[in-house]
Coordinates of C-alpha atoms and ligand atoms in Angstrom, one line a residue:
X1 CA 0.0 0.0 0.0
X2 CA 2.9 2.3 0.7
X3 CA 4.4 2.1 -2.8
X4 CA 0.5 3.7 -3.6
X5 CA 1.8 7.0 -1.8
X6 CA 3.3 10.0 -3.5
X7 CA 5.0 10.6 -0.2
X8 CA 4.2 10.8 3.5
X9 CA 3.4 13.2 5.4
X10 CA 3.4 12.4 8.9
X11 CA 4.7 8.6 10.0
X12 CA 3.0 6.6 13.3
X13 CA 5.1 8.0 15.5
X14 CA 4.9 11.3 14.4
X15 CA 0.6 11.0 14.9
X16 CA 1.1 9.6 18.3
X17 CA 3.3 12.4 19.5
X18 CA 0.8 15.1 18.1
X19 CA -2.2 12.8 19.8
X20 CA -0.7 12.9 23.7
X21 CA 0.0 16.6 23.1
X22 CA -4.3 17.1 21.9
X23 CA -5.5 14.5 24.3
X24 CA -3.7 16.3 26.7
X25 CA -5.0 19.7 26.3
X26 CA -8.9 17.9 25.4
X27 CA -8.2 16.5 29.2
X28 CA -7.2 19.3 31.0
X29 CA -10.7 21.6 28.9
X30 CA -12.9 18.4 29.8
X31 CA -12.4 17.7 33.3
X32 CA -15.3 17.5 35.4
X33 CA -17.8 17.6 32.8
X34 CA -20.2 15.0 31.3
X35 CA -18.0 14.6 27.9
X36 CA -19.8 12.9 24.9
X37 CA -17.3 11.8 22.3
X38 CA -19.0 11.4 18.8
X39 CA -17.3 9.6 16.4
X40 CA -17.9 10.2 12.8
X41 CA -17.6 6.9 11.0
X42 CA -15.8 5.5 8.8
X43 CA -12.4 8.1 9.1
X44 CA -12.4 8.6 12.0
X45 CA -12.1 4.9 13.8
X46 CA -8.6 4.7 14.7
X47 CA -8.3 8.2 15.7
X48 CA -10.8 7.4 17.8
X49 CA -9.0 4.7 19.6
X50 CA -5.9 6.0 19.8
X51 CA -7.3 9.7 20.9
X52 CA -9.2 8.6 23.3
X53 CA -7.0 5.8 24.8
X54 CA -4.9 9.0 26.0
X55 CA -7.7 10.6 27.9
X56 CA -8.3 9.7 31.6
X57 CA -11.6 11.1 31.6
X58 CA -14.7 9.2 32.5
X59 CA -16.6 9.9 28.8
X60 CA -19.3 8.3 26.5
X61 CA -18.5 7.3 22.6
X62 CA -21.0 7.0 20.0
X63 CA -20.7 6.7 16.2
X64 CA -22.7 8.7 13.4
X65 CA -22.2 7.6 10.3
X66 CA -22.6 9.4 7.2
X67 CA -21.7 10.2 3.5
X68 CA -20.6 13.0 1.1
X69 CA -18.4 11.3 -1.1
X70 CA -20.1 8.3 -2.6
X71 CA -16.4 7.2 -3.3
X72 CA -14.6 10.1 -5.6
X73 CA -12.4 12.2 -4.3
X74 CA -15.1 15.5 -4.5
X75 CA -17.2 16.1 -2.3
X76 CA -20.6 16.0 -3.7
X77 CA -22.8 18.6 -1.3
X78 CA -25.6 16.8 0.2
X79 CA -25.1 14.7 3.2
X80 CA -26.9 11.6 4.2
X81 CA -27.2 10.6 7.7
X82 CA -27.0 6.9 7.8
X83 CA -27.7 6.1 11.6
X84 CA -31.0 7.4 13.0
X85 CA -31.4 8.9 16.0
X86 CA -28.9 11.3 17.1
X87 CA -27.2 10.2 20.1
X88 CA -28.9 11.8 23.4
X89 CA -26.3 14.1 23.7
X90 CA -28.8 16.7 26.0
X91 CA -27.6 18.2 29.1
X92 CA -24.1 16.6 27.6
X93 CA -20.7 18.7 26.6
X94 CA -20.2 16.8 23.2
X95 CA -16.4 16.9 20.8
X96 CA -17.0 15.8 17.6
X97 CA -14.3 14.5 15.9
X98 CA -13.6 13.4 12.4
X99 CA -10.5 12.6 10.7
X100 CA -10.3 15.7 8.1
X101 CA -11.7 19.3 7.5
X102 CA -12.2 19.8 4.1
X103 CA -14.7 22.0 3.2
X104 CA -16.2 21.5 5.9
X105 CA -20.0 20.7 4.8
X106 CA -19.5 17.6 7.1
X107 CA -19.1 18.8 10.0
X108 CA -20.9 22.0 9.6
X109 CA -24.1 19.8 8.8
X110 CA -23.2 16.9 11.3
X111 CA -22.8 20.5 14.2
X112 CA -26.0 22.0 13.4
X113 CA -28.0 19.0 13.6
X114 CA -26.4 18.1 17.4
X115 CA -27.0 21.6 18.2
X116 CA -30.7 20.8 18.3
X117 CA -30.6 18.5 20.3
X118 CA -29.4 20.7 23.4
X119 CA -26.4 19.9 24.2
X120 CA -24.8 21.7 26.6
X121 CA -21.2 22.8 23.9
X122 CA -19.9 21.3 20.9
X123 CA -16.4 21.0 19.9
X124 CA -14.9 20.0 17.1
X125 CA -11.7 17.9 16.6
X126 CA -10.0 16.9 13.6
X127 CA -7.3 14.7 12.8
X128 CA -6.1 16.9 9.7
X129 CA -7.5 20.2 8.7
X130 CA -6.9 21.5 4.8
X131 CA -5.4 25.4 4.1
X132 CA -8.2 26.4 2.0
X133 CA -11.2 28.8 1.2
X134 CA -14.5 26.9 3.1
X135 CA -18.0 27.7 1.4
X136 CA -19.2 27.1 5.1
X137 CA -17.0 28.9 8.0
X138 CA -16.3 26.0 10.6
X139 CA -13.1 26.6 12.9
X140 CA -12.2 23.3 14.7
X141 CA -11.3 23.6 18.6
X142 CA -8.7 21.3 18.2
X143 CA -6.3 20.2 15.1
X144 CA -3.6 17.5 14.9
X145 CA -1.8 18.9 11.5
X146 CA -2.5 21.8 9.2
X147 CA -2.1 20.2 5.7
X148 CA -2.1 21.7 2.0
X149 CA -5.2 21.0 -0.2
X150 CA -4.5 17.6 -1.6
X151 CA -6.1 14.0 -1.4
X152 CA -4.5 12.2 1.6
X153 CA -5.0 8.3 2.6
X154 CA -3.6 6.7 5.8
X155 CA -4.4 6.5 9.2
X156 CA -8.5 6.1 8.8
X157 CA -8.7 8.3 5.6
X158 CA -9.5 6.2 2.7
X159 CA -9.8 6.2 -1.5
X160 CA -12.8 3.9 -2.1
X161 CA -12.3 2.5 0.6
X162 CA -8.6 1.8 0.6
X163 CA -5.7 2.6 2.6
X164 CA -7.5 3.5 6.0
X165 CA -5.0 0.7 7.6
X166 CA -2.0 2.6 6.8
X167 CA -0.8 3.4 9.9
X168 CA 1.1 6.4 8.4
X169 CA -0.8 9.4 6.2
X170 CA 0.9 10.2 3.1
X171 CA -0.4 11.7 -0.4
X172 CA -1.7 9.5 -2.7
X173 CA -0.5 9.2 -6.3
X174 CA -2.1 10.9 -8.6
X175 CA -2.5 8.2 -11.2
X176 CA -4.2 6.2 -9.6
X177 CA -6.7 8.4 -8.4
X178 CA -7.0 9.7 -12.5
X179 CA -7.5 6.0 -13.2
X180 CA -10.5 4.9 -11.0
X181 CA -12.0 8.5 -10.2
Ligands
LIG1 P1 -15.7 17.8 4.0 O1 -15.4 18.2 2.6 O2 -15.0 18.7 5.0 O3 -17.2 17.7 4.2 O4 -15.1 16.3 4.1 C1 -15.9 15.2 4.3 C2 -15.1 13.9 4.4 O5 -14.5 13.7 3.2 C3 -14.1 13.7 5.5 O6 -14.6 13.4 6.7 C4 -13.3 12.6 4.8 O7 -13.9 11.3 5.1 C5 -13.4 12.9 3.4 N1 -12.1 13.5 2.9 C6 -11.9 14.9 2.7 N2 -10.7 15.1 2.2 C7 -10.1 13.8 2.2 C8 -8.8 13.4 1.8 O8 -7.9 14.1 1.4 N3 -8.6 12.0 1.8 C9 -9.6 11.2 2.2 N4 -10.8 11.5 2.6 C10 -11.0 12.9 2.6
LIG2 MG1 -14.0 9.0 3.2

């Protein structure tokens, strides 16, 4: 899978030393308070383990699952929420987290929709976050890397699927995205 990467960006060790640094700050903002960790599938499953594995916090984890890709490389706008209902998150202070911040329709969508349910704050935390111009303003609370705007596997992030067992995040070549996409 390796020899599929342009290069890499940030090896395992590299990722776990940036995780102790977040999940220490996420511990020191989160003590004594009812955290609810959401999880947004599928990206975001080993960050999830390995994040929270760091934080000595009493919390609750659930999943939401949902789509904007339908397996490209572009986003494609709408989202569709794949597990109904919402976690209870009421009365809860709830951290999102997902692997990547793209242009943020995600989590912007995924944010308003907890926000209903009265929670009591929502926070965002992402894995990677893209330099670019966002159609919908979203500022996440915390950020493992800044990254430039290209298409990344590795580490959770996938290409139809692919690559989410890398346990480094590199770019992938461009060939093979212009052959499938
Ligand atoms: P959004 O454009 O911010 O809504 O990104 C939504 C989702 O697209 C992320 O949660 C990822 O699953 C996926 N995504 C965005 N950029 C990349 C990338 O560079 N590699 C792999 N997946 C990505
Ligand atoms: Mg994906």
């Amino acid at each position: 899978m390796q020899a599929d990467l342009e290069r890499i960006l940030f090896d395992e060790s590299t990722i776990h030393r940036r995780l102790d640094e977040l999940a220490t700050r996420i511990s020191d903002d989160y003590r004594d308070r009812e955290l609810t960790v959401i999880a947004i599938l599928n990206g975001s499953v080993i960050l999830a383990a390995d994040l929270l594995r760091r934080i000595p916090l009493p919390l609750k984890l659930d999943c939401l699952s949902v789509a904007s890709y339908h397996g490209g490389v572009k986003p494609k706008g709408d989202l569709v929420f794949r597990q109904v209902p919402l976690p209870d998150v009421t009365g809860r202070h709830v951290l999102i987290l997902d692997d990547i911040l793209d242009s943020g329709a995600t989590l912007a969508s995924i944010r308003e929709k907890i926000e209903t349910a009265g929670p009591l704050s929502v926070r965002i935390c992402v894995l990677l976050k893209k330099k670019k111009v966002r159609a919908r303003a979203i500022e996440p609370n915390y950020v493992g890397f800044e990254i430039a705007d290209e298409f990344v596997v590795g580490y959770g992030l996938d290409y139809m699927e692919r690559y989410r067992n890398l346990p480094c995040i590199g770019v992938l070549r461009k060939d093979l995205i212009a052959q499938t996409a």
